[in-house]
Structure formats: C-alpha cells, structure tokens
Tab-separated table of C-alpha atoms in Angstrom:
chain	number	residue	atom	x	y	z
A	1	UNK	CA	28.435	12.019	-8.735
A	2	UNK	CA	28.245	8.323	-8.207
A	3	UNK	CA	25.030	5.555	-8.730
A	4	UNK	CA	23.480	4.143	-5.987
A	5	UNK	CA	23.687	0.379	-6.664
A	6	UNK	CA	21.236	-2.117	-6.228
A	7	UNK	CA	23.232	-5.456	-6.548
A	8	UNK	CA	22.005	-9.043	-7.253
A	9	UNK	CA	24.115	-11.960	-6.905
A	10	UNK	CA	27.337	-9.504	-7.555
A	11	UNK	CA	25.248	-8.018	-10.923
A	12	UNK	CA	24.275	-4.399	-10.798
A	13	UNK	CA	20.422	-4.746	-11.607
A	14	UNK	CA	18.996	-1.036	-11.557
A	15	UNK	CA	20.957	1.945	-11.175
A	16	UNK	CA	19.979	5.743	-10.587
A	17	UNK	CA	22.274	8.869	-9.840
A	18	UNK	CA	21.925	11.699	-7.828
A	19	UNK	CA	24.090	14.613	-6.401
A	20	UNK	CA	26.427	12.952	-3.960
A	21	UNK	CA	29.552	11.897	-3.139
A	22	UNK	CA	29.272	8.701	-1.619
A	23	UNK	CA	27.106	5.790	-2.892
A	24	UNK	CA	24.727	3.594	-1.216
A	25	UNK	CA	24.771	-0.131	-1.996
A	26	UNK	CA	22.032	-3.101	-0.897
A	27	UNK	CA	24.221	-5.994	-1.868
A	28	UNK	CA	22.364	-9.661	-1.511
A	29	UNK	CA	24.642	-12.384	-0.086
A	30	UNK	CA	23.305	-14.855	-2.186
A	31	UNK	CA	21.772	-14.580	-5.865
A	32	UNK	CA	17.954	-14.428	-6.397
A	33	UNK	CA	18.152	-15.495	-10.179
A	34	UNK	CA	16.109	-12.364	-11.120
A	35	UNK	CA	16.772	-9.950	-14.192
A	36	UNK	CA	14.576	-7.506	-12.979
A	37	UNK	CA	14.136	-6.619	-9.764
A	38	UNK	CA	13.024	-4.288	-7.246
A	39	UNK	CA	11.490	-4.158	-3.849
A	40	UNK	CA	9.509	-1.627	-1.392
A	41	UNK	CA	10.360	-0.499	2.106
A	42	UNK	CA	8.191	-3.238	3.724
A	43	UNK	CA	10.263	-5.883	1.855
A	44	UNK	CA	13.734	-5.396	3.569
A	45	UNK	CA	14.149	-5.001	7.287
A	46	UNK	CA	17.448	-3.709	8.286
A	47	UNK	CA	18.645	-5.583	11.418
A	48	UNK	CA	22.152	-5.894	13.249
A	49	UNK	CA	24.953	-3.508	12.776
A	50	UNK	CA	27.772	-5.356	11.438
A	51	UNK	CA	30.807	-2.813	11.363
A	52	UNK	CA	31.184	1.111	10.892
A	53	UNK	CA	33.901	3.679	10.221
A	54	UNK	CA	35.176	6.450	8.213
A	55	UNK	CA	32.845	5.884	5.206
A	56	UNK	CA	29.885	5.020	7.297
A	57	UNK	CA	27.988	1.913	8.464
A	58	UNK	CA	27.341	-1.604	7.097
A	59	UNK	CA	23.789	-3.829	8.228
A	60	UNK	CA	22.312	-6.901	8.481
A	61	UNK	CA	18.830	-7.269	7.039
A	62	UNK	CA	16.856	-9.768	4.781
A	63	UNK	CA	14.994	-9.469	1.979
A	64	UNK	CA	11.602	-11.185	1.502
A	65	UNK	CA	10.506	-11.614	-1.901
A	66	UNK	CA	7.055	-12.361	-3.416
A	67	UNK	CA	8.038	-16.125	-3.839
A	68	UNK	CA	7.862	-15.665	0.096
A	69	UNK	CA	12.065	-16.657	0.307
A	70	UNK	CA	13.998	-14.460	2.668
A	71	UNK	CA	17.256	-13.845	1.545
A	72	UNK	CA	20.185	-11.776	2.966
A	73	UNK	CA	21.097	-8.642	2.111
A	74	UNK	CA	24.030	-6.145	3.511
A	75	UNK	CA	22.882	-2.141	3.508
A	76	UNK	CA	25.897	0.328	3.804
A	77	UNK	CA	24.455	3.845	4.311
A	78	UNK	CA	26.346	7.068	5.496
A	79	UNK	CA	23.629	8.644	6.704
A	80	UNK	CA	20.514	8.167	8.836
A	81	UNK	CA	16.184	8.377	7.719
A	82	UNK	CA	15.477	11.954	7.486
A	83	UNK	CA	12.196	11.273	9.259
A	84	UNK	CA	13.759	10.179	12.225
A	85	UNK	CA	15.928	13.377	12.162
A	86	UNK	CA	12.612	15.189	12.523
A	87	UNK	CA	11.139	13.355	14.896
A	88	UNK	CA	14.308	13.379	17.424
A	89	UNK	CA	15.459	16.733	16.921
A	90	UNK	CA	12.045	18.841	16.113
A	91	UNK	CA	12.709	21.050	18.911
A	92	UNK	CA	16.491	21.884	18.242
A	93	UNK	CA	16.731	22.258	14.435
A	94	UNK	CA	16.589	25.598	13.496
A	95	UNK	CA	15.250	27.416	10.278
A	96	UNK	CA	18.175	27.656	8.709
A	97	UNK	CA	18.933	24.141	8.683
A	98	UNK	CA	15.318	23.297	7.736
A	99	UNK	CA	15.669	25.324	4.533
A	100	UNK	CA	19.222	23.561	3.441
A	101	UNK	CA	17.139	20.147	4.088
A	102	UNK	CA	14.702	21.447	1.665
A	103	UNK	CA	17.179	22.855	-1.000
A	104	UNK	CA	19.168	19.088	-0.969
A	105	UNK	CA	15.950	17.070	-1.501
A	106	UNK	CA	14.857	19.696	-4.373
A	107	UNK	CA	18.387	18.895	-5.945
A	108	UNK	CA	17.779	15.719	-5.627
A	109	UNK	CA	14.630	15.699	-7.290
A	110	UNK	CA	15.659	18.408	-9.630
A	111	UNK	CA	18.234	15.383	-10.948
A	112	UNK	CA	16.099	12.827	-10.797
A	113	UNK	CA	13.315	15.013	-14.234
A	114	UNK	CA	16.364	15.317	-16.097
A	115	UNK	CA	17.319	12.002	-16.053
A	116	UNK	CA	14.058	11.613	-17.301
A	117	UNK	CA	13.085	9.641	-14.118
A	118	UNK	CA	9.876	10.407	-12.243
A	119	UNK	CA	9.938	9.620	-8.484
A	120	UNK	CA	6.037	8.685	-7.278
A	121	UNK	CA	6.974	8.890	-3.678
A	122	UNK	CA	8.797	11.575	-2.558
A	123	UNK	CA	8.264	11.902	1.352
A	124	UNK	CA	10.853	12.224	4.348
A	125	UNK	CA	10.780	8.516	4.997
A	126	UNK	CA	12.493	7.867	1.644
A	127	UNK	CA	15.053	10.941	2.178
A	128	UNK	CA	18.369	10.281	3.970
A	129	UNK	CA	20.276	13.188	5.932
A	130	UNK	CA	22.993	13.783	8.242
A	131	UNK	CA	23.945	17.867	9.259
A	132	UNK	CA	27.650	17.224	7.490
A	133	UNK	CA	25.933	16.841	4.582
A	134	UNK	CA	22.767	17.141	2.281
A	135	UNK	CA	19.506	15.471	2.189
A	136	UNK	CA	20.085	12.696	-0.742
A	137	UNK	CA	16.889	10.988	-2.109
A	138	UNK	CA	16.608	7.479	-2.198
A	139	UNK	CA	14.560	5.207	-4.170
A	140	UNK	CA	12.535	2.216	-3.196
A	141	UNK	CA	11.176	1.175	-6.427
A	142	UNK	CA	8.401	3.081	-7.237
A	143	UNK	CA	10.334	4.958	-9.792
A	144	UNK	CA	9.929	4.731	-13.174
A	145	UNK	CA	11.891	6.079	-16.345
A	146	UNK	CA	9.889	9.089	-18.446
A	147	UNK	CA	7.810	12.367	-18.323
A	148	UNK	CA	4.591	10.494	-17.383
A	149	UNK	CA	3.283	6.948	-15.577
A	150	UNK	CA	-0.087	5.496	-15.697
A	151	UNK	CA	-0.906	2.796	-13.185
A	152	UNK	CA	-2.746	-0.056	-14.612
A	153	UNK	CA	-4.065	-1.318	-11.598
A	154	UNK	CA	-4.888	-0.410	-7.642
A	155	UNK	CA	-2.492	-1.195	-5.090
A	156	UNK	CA	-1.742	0.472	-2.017
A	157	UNK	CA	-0.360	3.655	-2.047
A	158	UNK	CA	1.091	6.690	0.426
A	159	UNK	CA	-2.077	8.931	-0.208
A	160	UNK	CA	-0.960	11.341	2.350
A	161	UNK	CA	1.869	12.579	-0.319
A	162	UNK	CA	0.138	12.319	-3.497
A	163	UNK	CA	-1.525	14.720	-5.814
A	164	UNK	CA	-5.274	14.800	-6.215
A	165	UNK	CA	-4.722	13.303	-9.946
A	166	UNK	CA	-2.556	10.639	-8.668
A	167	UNK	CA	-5.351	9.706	-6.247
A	168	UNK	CA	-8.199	9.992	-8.614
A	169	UNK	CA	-6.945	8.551	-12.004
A	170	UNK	CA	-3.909	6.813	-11.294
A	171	UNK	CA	-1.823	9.462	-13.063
A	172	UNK	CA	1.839	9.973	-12.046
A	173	UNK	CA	4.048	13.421	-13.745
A	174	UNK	CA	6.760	15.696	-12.882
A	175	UNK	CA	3.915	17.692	-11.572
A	176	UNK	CA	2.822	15.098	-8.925
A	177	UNK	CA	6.328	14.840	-8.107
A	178	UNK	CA	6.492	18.627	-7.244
A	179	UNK	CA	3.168	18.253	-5.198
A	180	UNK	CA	4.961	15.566	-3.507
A	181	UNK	CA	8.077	17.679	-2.846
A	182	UNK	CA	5.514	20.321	-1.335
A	183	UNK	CA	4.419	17.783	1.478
A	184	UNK	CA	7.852	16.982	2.258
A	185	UNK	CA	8.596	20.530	2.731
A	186	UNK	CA	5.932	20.407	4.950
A	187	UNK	CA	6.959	17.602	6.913
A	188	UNK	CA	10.670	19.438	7.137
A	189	UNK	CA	8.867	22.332	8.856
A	190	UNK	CA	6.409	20.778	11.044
A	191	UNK	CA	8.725	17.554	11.637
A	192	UNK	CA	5.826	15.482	11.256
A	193	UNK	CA	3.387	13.245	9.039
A	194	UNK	CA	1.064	15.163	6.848
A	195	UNK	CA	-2.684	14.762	7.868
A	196	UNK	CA	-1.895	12.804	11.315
A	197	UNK	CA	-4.741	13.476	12.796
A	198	UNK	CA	-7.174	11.840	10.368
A	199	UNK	CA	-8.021	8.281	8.818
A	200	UNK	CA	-7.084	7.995	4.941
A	201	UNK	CA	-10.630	7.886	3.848
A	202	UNK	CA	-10.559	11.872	5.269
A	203	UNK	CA	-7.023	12.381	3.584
A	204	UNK	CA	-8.046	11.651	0.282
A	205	UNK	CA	-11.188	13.653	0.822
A	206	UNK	CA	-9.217	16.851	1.814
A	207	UNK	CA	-6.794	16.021	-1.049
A	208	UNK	CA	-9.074	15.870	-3.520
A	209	UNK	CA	-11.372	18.848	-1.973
A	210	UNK	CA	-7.614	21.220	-1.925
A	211	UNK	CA	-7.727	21.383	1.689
A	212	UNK	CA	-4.281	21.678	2.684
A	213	UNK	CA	-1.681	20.839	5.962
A	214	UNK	CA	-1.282	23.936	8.261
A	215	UNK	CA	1.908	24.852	8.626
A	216	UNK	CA	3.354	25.328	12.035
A	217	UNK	CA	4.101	28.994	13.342
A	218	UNK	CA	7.645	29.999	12.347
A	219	UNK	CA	7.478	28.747	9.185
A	220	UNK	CA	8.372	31.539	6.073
A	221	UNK	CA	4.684	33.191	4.867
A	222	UNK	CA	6.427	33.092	1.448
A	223	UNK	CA	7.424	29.480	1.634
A	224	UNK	CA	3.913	28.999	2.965
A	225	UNK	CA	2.330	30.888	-0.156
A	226	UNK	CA	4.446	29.299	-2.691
A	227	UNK	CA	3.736	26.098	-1.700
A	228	UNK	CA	-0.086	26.323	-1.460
A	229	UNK	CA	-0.385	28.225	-4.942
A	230	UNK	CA	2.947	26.429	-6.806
A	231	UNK	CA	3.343	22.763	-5.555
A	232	UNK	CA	-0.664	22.016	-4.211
A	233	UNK	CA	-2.480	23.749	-6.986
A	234	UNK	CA	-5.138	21.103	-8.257
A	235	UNK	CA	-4.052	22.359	-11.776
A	236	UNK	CA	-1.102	20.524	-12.190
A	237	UNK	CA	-0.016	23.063	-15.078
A	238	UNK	CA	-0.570	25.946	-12.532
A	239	UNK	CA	2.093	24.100	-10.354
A	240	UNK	CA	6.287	24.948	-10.723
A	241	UNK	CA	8.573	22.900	-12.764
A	242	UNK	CA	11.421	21.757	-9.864
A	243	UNK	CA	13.646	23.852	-11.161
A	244	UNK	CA	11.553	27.165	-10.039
A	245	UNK	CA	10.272	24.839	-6.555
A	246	UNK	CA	13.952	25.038	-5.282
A	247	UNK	CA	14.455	28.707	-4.913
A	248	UNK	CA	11.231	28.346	-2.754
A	249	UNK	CA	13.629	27.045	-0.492
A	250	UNK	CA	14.867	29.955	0.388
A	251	UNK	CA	12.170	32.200	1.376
C-alpha cells in the first residue's frame, strides 16, 4: 500500500494512502516556499506528454497559485479519469465491470474513514481507472482529517454530489461521504453527470426536496433500492456506514 505524494520543492507536503500498488506523484520543478499547501482541479492543467512506459506516463502541466505565479509541475499517473472511461466506452462496458468499478472506489473510500479522513468530493471526475486494475480515489484537496467538517464560509462547491446537509448547513461527515459514493455509483451506471439536464439552482432544489437521479434500465433493482433508501436517505443516520455501502456493489 503506498502514499500518493504531493511534493514541494523535493519536500513531501501532504500525504494520504489508499489500496494500491503504485503511487501517484505531482512533483513541482521548482519550490513554492509553502508549508502548507494544496490545490483544486482548476489549479493544475495537465499539458504535454513527456515520456511513458512500463510504470505508466509522466506530464507536463503548471500550477497556478493564488499569488497568481504559475509554476511547473510533472504528474506521473498509471491510469486514466474514470469519467472519461464512461463517457468513451458507455456503450461497451458491461455490468460486470461496472460493479468491480464500484467495489474499488468503495475500498477506496472505505480506507480513506479509517484513516480518519473524510473525502467532501467523491465523484467520477476525482476517481482514476484502467480495466487491469481498480478504481483508486484521488484527492484534490478538499479532504480533511476527522469524523466531521464544518465549513466556515461559502465557496463554490460540486452541488450535484453533495448531501442535502452539506448543501444546507455547510456540514461535511462520513455520512455525506456515503451520499456522495451513491452518486458516483450512479454516474458508473448511467456513465454520465448526475442532474444534466437542469441548472444548479434546480439541483439543489431536488436535493434538498429527496428527489433523486433515475437510473438507467439495466441497472440492479437492488442496487437501485439500496442506494435510494441507504446512501440518499435525508437522515444521514438512516444512511450505511461504507463498510455495509460496498457489498451494495454487488447486487
């Protein structure tokens, strides 16, 4: 089981773990001068591919920080965005292979609580996947260490994969995590975005109101029920500790 890395100036600034055998590093090329640090998906954009082989691939990108400085950084990843897995292959992966995306990312996740680490943004965008091996969940600093997380203050969140709490006080748990892990399942099934078709001033609406994705045809009616009634309840002590979520995977 080995970290993934994030790595400033050759110093290893944050670290989590997760069931895997390879690691994935984003290594700056130049320090930042920055004891704690941490950046979202919009922050990095990956660019030019600079070399590949039998452990996988090694990017380009840059960084741009809140100072406004872009620096460099160097991504090596062995695997490619679940969500564009989905998207290319919707019509050719089969139910099978659906349910052992599922079962890695509850692993994952399962990992992640007893580490005592809560996730806040679970969703196939953050998940990476590639059919030799399992879906491995990857972290893009909204993350934070313990059972519970309040948010002090508004910012801009993914309100298409949050819990109603989240969305009305702010409020982040292992039990918005597992509501979380519910819409991914969803988007695993469906191989697309949850509530696509309206504006986010709807989605929180329909959120908050428990009206939930339809699942395509196809999908399992047991996965379907488990996930309405275990991982969407509005009572977030009526929903399944992750432990119990992953055998929903395989209904």
């Amino acid at each position: 089981m080995d970290p993934i890395r994030w790595t400033v100036g050759g110093r290893t600034v944050k670290e989590l773990h997760r069931i895997a055998k390879l690691k994935v590093e984003i290594s700056l090329t130049r320090g930042v001068g920055l004891t704690e640090w941490e950046f979202e998906h919009k922050h990095v954009n990956v660019g030019q591919l600079i070399g590949k082989g039998q452990y996988g691939e090694v990017r380009k990108g840059t960084l741009k920080l809140k100072s406004g400085t872009v620096v460099t950084v160097a991504i090596k990843s062995v695997s490619g965005a679940l969500k564009s897995y989905l998207r290319k292959n919707k019509d050719f992966i089969t139910k099978e292979e659906r349910s052992q995306m599922a079962l890695g990312a509850a692993w994952g996740i399962e990992h992640l609580h007893k580490k005592n680490i809560l996730h806040r943004d679970i969703a196939a965008r953050n998940c990476l996947y590639d059919q030799d091996s399992a879906v491995k969940i990857s972290d893009f600093g909204l993350s934070r260490t313990g059972v519970q997380y309040k948010m002090k203050t508004s910012k801009k969140m993914p309100i298409r994969w949050m819990a109603p709490e989240s969305i009305a006080t702010f409020m982040f748990t292992r039990k918005t995590d597992v509501y979380s892990f519910g819409v991914l399942i969803y988007e695993i099934y469906s191989s697309q975005d949850p509530y696509t078709e309206i504006g986010p001033g709807a989605v929180r609406k329909k959120i908050v109101d428990g009206e939930f994705n339809v699942f395509p045809v196809g999908t399992p009616d047991d996965l379907i029920k488990f996930v309405k009634e275990k991982m969407w309840n509005k009572d977030p002590e009526q929903r399944a500790d992750m432990d119990k979520a992953r055998f929903s995977t395989f209904f």
